[in-house]
Tab-separated table of C-alpha atoms and ligand atoms in Angstrom:
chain	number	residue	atom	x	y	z
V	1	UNK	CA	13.978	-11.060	-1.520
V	2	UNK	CA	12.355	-14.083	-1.169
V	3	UNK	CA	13.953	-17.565	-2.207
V	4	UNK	CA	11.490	-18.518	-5.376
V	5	UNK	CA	12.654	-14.941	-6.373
V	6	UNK	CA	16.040	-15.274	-6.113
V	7	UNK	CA	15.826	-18.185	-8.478
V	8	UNK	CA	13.702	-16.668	-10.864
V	9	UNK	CA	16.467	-13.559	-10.968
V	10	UNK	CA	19.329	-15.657	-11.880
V	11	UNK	CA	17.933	-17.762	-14.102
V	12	UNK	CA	16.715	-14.468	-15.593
V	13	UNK	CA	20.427	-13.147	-15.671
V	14	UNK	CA	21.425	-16.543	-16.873
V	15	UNK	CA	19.284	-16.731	-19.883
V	16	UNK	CA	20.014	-13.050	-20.794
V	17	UNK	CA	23.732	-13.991	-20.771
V	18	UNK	CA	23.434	-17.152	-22.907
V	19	UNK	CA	20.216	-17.106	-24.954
V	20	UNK	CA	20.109	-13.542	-25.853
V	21	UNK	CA	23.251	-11.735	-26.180
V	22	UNK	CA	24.059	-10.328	-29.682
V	23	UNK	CA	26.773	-11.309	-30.686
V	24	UNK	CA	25.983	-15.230	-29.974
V	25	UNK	CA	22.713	-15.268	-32.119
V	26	UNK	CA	23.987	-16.121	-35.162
V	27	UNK	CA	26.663	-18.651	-36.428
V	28	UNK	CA	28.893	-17.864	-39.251
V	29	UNK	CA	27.558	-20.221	-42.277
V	30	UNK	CA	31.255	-21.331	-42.529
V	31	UNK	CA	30.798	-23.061	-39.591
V	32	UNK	CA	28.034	-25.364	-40.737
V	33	UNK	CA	29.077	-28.241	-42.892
V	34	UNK	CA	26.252	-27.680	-45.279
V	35	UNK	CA	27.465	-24.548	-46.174
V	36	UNK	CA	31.064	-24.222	-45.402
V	37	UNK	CA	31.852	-24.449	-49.620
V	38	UNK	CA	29.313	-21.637	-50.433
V	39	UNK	CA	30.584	-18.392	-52.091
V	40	UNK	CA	29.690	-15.530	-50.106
V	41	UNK	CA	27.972	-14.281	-53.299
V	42	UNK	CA	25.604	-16.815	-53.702
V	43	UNK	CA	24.925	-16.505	-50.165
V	44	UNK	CA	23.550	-13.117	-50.248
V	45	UNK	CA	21.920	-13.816	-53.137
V	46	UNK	CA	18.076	-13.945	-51.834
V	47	UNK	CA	17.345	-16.787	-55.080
V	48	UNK	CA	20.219	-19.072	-53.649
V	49	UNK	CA	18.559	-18.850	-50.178
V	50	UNK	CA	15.426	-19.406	-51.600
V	51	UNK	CA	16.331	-22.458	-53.701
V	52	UNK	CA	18.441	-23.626	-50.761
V	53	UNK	CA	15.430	-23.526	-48.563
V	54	UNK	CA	15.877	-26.887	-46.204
V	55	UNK	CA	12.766	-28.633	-46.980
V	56	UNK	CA	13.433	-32.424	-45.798
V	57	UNK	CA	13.840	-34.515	-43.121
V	58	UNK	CA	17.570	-35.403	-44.248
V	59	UNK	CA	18.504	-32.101	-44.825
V	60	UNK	CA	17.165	-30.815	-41.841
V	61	UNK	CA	18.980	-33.464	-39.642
V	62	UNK	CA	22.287	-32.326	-40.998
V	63	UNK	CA	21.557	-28.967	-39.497
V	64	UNK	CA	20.343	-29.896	-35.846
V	65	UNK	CA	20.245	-32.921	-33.888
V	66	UNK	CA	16.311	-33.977	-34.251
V	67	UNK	CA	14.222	-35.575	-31.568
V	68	UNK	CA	11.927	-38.146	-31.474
V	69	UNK	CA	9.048	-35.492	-31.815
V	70	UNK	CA	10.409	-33.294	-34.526
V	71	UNK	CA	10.806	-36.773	-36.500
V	72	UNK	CA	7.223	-37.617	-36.064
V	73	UNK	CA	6.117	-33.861	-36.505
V	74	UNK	CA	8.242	-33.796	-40.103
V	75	UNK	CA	6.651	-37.255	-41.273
V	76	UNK	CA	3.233	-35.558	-40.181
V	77	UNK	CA	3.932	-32.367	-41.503
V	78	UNK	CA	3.029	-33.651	-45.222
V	79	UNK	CA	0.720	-32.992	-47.006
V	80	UNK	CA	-0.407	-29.795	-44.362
V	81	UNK	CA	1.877	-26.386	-43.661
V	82	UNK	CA	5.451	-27.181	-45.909
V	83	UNK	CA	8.643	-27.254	-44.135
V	84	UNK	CA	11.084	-24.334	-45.617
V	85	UNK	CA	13.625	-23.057	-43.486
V	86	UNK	CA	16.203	-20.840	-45.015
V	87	UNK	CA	19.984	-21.563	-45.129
V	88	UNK	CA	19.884	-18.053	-43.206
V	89	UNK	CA	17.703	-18.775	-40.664
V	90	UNK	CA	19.232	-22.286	-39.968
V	91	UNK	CA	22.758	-20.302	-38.388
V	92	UNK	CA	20.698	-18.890	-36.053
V	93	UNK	CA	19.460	-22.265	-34.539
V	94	UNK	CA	21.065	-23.657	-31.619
V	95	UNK	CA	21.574	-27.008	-32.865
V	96	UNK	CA	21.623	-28.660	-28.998
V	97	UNK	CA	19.047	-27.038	-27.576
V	98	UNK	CA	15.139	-28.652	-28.886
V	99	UNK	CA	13.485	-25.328	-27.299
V	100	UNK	CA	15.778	-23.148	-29.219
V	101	UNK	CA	13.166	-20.150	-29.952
V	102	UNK	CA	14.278	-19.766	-33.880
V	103	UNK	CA	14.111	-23.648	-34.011
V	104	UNK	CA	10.393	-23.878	-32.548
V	105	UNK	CA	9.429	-21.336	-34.928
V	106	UNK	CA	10.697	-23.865	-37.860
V	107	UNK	CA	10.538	-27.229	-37.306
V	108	UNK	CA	7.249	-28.879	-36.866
V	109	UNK	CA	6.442	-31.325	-33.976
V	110	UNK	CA	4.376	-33.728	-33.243
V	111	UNK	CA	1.864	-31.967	-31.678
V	112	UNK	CA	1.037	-30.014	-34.719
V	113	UNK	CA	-1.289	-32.418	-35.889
V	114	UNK	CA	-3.351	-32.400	-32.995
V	115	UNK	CA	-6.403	-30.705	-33.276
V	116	UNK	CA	-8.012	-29.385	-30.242
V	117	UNK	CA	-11.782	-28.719	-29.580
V	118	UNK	CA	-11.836	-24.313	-30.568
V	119	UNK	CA	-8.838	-25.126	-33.069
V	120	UNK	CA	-10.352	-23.739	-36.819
V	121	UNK	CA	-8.888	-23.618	-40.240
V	122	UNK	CA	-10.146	-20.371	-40.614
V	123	UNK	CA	-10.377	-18.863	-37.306
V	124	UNK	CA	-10.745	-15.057	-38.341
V	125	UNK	CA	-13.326	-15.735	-40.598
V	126	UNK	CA	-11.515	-13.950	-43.588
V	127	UNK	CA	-12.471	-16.223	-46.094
V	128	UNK	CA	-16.268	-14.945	-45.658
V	129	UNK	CA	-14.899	-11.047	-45.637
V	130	UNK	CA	-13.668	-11.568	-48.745
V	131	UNK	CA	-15.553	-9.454	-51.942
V	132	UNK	CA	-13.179	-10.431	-54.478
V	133	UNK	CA	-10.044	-13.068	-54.802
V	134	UNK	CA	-7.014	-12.237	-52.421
V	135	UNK	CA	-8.997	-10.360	-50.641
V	136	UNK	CA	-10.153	-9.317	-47.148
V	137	UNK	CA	-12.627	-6.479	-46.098
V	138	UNK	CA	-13.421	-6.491	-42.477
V	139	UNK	CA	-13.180	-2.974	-41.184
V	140	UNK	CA	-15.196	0.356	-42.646
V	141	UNK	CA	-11.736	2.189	-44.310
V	142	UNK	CA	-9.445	-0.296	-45.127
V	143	UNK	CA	-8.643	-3.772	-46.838
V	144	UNK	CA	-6.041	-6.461	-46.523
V	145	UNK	CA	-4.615	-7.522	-50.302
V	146	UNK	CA	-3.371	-11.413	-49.919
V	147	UNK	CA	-0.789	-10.755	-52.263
V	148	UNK	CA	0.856	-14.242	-52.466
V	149	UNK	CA	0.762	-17.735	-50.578
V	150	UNK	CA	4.378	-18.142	-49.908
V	151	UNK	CA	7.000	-17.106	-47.868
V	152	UNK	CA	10.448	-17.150	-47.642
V	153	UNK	CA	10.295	-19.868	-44.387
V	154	UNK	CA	6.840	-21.436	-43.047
V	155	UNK	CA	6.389	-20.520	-39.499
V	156	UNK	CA	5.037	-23.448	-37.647
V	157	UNK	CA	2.379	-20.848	-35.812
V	158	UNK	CA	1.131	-19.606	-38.549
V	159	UNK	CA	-2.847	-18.207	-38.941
V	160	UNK	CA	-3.163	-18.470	-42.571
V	161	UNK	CA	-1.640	-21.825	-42.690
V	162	UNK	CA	-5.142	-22.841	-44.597
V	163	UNK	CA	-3.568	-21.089	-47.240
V	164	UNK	CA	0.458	-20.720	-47.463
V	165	UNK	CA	2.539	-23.373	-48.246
V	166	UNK	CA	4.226	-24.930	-51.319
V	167	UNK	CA	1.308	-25.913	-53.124
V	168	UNK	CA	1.280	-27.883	-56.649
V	169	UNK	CA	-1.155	-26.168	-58.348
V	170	UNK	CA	0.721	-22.465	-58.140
V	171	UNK	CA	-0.741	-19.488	-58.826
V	172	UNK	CA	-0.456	-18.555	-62.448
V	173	UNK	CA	1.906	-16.279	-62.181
V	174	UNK	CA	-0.052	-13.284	-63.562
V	175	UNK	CA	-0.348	-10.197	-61.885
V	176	UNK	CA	-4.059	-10.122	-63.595
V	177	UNK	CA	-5.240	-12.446	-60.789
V	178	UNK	CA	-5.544	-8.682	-58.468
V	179	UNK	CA	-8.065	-7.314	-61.165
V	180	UNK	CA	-10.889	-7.823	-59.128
V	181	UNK	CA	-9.384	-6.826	-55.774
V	182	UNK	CA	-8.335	-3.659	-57.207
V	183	UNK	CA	-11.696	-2.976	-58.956
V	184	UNK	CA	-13.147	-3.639	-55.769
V	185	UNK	CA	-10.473	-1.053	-54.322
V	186	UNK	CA	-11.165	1.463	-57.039
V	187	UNK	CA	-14.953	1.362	-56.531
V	188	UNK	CA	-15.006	1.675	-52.912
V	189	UNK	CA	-13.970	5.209	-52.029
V	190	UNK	CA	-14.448	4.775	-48.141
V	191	UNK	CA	-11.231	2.265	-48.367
V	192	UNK	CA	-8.067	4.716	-47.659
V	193	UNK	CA	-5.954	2.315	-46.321
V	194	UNK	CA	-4.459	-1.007	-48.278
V	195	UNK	CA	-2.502	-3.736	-46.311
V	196	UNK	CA	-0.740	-5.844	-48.713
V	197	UNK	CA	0.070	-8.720	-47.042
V	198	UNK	CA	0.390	-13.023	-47.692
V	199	UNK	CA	1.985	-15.122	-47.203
V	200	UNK	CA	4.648	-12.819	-47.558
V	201	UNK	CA	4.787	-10.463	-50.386
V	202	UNK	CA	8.143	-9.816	-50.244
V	203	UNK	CA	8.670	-13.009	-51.516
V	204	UNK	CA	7.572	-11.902	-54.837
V	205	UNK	CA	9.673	-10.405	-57.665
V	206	UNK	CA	10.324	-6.786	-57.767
V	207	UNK	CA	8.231	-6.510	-61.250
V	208	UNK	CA	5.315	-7.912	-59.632
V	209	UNK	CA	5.314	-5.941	-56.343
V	210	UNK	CA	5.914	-3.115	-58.529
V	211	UNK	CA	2.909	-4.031	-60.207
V	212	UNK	CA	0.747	-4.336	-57.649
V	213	UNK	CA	2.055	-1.407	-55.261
V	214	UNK	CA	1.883	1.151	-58.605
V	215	UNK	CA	-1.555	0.068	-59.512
V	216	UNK	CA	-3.170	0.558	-55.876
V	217	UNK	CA	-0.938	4.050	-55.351
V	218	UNK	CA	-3.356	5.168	-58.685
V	219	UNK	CA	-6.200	5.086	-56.467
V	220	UNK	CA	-6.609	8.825	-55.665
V	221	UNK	CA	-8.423	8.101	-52.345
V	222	UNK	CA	-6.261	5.325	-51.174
V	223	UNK	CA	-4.103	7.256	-48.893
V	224	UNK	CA	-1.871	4.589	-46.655
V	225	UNK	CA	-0.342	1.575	-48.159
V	226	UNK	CA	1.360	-0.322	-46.117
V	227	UNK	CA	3.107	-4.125	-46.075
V	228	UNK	CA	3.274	-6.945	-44.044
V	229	UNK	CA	5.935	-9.178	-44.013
V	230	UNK	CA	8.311	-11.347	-42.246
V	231	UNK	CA	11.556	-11.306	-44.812
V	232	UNK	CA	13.590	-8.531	-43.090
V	233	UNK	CA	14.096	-11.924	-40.236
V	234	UNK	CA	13.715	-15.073	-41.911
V	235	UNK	CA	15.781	-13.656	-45.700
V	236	UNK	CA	17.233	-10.332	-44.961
V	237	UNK	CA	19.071	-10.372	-48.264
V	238	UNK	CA	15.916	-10.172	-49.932
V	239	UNK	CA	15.922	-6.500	-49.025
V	240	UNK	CA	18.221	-4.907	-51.537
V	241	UNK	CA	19.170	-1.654	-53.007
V	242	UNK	CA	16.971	-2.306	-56.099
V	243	UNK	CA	14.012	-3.381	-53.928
V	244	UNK	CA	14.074	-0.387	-51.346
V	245	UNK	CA	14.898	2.472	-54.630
V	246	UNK	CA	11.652	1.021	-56.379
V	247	UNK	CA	9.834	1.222	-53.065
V	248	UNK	CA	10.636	4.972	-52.669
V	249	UNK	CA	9.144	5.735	-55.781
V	250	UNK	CA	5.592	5.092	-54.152
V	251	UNK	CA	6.663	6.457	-51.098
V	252	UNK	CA	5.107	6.854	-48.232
V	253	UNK	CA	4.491	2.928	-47.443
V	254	UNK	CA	4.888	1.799	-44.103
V	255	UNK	CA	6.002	-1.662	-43.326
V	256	UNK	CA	4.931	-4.398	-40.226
V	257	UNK	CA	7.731	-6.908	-39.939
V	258	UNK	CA	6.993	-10.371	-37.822
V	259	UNK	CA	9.367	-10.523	-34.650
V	260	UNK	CA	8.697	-12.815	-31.863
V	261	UNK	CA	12.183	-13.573	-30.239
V	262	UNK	CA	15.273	-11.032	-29.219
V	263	UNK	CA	17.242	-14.024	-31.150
V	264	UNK	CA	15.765	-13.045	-34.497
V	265	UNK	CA	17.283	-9.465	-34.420
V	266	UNK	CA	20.643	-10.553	-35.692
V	267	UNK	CA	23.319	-8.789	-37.346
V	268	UNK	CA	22.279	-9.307	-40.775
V	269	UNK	CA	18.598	-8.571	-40.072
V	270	UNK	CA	19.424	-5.069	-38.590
V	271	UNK	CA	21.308	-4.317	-42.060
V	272	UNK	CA	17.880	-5.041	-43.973
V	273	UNK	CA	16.126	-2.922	-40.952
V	274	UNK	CA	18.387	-0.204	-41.670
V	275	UNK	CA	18.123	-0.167	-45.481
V	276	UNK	CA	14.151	-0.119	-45.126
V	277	UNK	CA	14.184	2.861	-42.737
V	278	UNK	CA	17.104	4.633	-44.255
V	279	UNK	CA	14.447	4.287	-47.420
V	280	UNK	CA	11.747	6.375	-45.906
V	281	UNK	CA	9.944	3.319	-44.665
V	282	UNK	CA	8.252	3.507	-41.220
V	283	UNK	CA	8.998	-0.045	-39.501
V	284	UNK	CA	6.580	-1.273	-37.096
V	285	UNK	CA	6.033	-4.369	-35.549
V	286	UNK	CA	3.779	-7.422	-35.040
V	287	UNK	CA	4.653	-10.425	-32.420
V	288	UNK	CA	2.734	-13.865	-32.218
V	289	UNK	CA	2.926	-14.086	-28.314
V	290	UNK	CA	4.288	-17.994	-28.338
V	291	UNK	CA	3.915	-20.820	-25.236
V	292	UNK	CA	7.515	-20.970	-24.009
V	293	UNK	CA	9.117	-18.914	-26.691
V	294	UNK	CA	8.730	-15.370	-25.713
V	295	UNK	CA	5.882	-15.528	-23.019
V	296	UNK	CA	8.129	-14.332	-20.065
V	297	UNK	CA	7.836	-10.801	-19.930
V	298	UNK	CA	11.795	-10.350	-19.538
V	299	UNK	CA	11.885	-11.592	-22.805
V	300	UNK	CA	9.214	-9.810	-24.520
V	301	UNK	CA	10.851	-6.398	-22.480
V	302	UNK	CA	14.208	-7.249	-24.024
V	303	UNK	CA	12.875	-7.841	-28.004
V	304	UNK	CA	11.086	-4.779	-28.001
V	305	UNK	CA	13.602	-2.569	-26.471
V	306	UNK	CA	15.870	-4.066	-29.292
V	307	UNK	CA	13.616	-3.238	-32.031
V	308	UNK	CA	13.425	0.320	-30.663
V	309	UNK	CA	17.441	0.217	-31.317
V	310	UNK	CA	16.583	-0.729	-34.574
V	311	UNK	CA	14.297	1.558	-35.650
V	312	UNK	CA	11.624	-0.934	-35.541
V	313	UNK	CA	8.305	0.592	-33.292
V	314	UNK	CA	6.357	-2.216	-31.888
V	315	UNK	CA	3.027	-2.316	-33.042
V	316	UNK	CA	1.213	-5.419	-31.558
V	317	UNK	CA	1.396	-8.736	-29.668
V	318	UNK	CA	-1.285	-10.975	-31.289
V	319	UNK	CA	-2.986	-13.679	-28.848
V	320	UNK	CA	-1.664	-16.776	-30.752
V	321	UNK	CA	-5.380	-17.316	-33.136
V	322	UNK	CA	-6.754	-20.789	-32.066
V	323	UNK	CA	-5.997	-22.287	-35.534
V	324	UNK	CA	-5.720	-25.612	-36.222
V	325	UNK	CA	-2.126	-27.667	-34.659
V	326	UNK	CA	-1.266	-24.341	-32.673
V	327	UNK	CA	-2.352	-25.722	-29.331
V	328	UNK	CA	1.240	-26.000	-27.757
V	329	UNK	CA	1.699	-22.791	-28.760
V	330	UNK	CA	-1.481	-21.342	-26.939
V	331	UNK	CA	-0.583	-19.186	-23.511
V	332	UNK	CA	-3.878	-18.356	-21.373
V	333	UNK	CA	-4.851	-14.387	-22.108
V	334	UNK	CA	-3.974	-13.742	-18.622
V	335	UNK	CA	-0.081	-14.141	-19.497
V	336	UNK	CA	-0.565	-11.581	-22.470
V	337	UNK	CA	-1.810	-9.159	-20.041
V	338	UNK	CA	0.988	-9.760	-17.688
V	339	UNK	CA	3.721	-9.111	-20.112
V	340	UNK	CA	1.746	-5.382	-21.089
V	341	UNK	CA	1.018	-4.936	-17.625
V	342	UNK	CA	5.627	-5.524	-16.902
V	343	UNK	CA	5.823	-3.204	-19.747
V	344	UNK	CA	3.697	-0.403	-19.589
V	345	UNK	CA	4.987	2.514	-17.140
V	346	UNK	CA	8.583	0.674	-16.967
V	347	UNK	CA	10.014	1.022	-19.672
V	348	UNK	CA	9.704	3.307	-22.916
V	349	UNK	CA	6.030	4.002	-24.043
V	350	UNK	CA	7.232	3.464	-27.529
V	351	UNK	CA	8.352	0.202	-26.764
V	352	UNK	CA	4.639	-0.734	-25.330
V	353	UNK	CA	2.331	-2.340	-28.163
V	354	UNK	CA	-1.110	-3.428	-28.356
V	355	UNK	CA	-1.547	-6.795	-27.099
V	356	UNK	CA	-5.120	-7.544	-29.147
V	357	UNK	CA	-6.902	-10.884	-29.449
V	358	UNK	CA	-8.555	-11.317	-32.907
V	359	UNK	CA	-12.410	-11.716	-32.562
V	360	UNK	CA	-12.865	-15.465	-33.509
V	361	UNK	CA	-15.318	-15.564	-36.271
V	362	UNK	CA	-14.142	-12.316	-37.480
V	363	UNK	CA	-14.297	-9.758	-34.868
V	364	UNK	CA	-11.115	-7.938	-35.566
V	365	UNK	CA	-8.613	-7.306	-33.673
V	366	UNK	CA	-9.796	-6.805	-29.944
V	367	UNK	CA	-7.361	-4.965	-28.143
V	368	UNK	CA	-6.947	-6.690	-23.960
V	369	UNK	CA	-5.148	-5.512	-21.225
V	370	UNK	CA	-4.755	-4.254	-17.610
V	371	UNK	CA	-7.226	-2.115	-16.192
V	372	UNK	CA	-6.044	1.137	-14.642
V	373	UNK	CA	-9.445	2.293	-13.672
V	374	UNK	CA	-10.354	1.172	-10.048
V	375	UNK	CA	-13.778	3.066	-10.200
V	376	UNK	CA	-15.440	5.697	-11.943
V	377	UNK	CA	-18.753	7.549	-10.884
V	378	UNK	CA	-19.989	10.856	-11.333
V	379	UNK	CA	-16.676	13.139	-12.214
V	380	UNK	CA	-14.516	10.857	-10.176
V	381	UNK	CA	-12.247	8.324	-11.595
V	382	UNK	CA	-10.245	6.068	-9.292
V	383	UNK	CA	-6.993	5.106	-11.000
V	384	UNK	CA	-4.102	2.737	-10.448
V	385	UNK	CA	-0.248	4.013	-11.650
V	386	UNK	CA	2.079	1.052	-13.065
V	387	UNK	CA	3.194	0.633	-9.437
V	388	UNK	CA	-0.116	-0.367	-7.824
V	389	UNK	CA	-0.415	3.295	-6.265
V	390	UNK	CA	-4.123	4.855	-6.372
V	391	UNK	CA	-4.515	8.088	-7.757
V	392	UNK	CA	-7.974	10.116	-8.099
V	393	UNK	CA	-8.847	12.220	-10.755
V	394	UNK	CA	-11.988	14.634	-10.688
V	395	UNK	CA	-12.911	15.938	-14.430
Y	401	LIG	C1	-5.164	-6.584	-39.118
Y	401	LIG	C2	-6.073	-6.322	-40.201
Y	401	LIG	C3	-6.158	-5.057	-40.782
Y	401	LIG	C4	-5.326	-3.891	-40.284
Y	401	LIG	O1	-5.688	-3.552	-38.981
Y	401	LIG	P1	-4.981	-2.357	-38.209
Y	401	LIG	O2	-5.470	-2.458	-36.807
Y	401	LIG	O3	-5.367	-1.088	-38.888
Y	401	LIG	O4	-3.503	-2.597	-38.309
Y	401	LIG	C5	-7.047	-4.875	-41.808
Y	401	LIG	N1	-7.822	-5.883	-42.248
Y	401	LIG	C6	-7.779	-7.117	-41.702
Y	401	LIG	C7	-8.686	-8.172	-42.214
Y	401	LIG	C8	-6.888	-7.380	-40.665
Y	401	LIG	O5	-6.841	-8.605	-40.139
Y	402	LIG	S1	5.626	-15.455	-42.619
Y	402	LIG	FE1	3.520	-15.011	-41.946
Y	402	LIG	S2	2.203	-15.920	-43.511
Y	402	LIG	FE2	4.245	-16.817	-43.755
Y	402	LIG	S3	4.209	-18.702	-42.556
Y	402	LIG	FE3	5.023	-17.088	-41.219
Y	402	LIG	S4	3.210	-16.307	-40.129
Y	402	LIG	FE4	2.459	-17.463	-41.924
């Protein structure tokens, strides 16, 4: 083994030890002075989280210690994405440590208002796919319903930031603002497949995803519904008993749940996990693949071999989009096609997802990766195992 390696191994063993094991992920609210007088009730109460949300400089520095840059990156963040962190998601960040993975993920820096050269507002060109309000029509059998423009915590990466946020002028609060998308659902019989998605509709109250989920299940040829969301790891209590029975009633609806770091599969989350499954829900999984949060392929190894535990299949790793203020977030592609390359063949298929790049300009989702075949001419492929060994197949 050579030197650099050895290195490279322990700080591997080191980080797995301190940054990711289990049962140091997440702080006991107690412990934080913020919260140390809160009645356990209120704090699983998904409201009190929400109205709790840390959405200020002042409030956020009696959480962590803040540098110079998150300073800056708050007093720039104005007027662009909002700041919300949950009271939830702040016990899960390391309060010492500025690269803290949960903490990136949150608090804004200064960076974010650079904007570099390929940066976009709208780099996946859904705002011209769209035939009616909220929503998106890009590929021949299915849509994608933009069911709300908040979420329970703004993640500083985010691809839709043109549109989430804390906005003044709200939505009216009607669920009539769908009409058109569903018309446009209902008249289209080629569309089998509805992804409700946001911002985060789980964010929503259970009468109005009701609403919504009820009205698109009435479409005869709409066969898969499915939702995207990010609550199950930023407000876990959001998932209750009352949310998950009402879900079954449309049953089946498959969920994809936003994961980027082994840090965000806590205790608590893996309850809400749990309750979704135990409801009939197939869990899947999307990751933003994130510049020195979870692009070492160690790390991305470990978080999806702990989603497997929690019944969570790993769907796919999106190239980070090149939207605008995301450039210190932006790995090359090559380092996306690493990490499949470390996963693929050594470890559990099921714990291998797509690693896709979305088409900028609307394109889609573009799956990349390693290439297996050496050569190919007439009947005779030349192939390469995970190992580097070369294998030939004749057809
Ligand atoms: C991601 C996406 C979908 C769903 O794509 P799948 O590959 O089927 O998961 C549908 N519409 C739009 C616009 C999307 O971005
Ligand atoms: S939960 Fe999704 S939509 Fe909401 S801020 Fe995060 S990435 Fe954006």
């Amino acid at each position: 083994m050579s030197n650099i390696q050895a290195v490279e191994n322990q700080k591997i063993q080191q980080d797995l030890l301190n940054v990711i094991r289990p049962s140091r992920r997440q702080r006991d609210y107690q412990q934080l002075a913020l919260y140390k007088d809160v009645n356990p009730l209120d704090w699983e109460d998904w409201h009190w989280q929400l109205k709790h949300r840390i959405r200020t400089k002042e409030e956020l520095a009696q959480i962590i210690k803040l540098t110079p840059e998150e300073e800056k990156g708050i007093d720039k963040a104005k007027g662009r994405l909002s700041i919300a962190i949950t009271p939830y998601w702040a016990t899960l960040i390391d309060p010492d440590d500025p690269n803290c993975p949960i903490r990136r993920q949150a608090v804004p820096v200064a960076s974010e208002s650079a904007v570099s050269p390929h940066e976009m507002t709208d780099p996946c060109a859904e705002d011209r796919d769209s035939p009616a309000p909220h929503l998106v029509h890009r590929y021949p059998d299915r849509v994608l319903l933009l069911a709300t423009e908040h979420c329970a915590m703004y993640c500083r990466h985010c691809t839709r930031r043109r549109l989430v946020g804390e906005h003044e002028h709200q939505d009216a609060d009607s669920v009539s603002r769908f009409d058109a998308a569903i018309e446009y659902i209902k008249s289209n019989r080629k569309v089998r497949d509805v992804l409700i998605s946001g911002g985060d509709p789980l964010i929503m109250e259970d009468e109005e995803i009701e609403s919504i989920v009820s009205r698109i299940r009435a479409i005869s040829h709409v066969e898969f519904l499915r939702i995207g969301t990010r609550v199950p790891v930023t407000l876990p209590q959001r998932i209750t008993e009352k949310l998950t029975n009402m879900l079954k009633k449309y049953s089946p609806i498959w969920m994809s749940i936003h994961f980027n770091h082994p840090k965000e599969i806590a205790k608590r989350c893996k309850i809400a996990c749990d309750m979704l499954s135990d409801s009939g829900i197939p869990l899947g999984s999307q990751t933003v693949l994130l510049k020195g949060l979870n692009d070492r392929p160690y790390i991305m190894k470990k978080l999806m071999q702990e989603l497997l535990q929690i019944r969570v299949r790993p769907y796919y790793i999106y190239q980070c989009d090149p939207v605008r203020g995301t450039q210190h977030f932006r790995t090359p592609v090559a380092v996306g096609i690493n990490i499949v390359e470390k996963l693929r063949g050594h470890t559990s298929g099921y714990a291998v997802p797509t690693y896709v790049i979305d088409g900028p300009g609307g394109g889609g989702k573009i799956p990349v990766g390693p290439n297996y075949i050496l050569s190919q001419a007439k009947g005779k492929y030349v192939l390469r195992n995970y190992k580097g060994k070369i294998y030939t197949y004749l057809e």
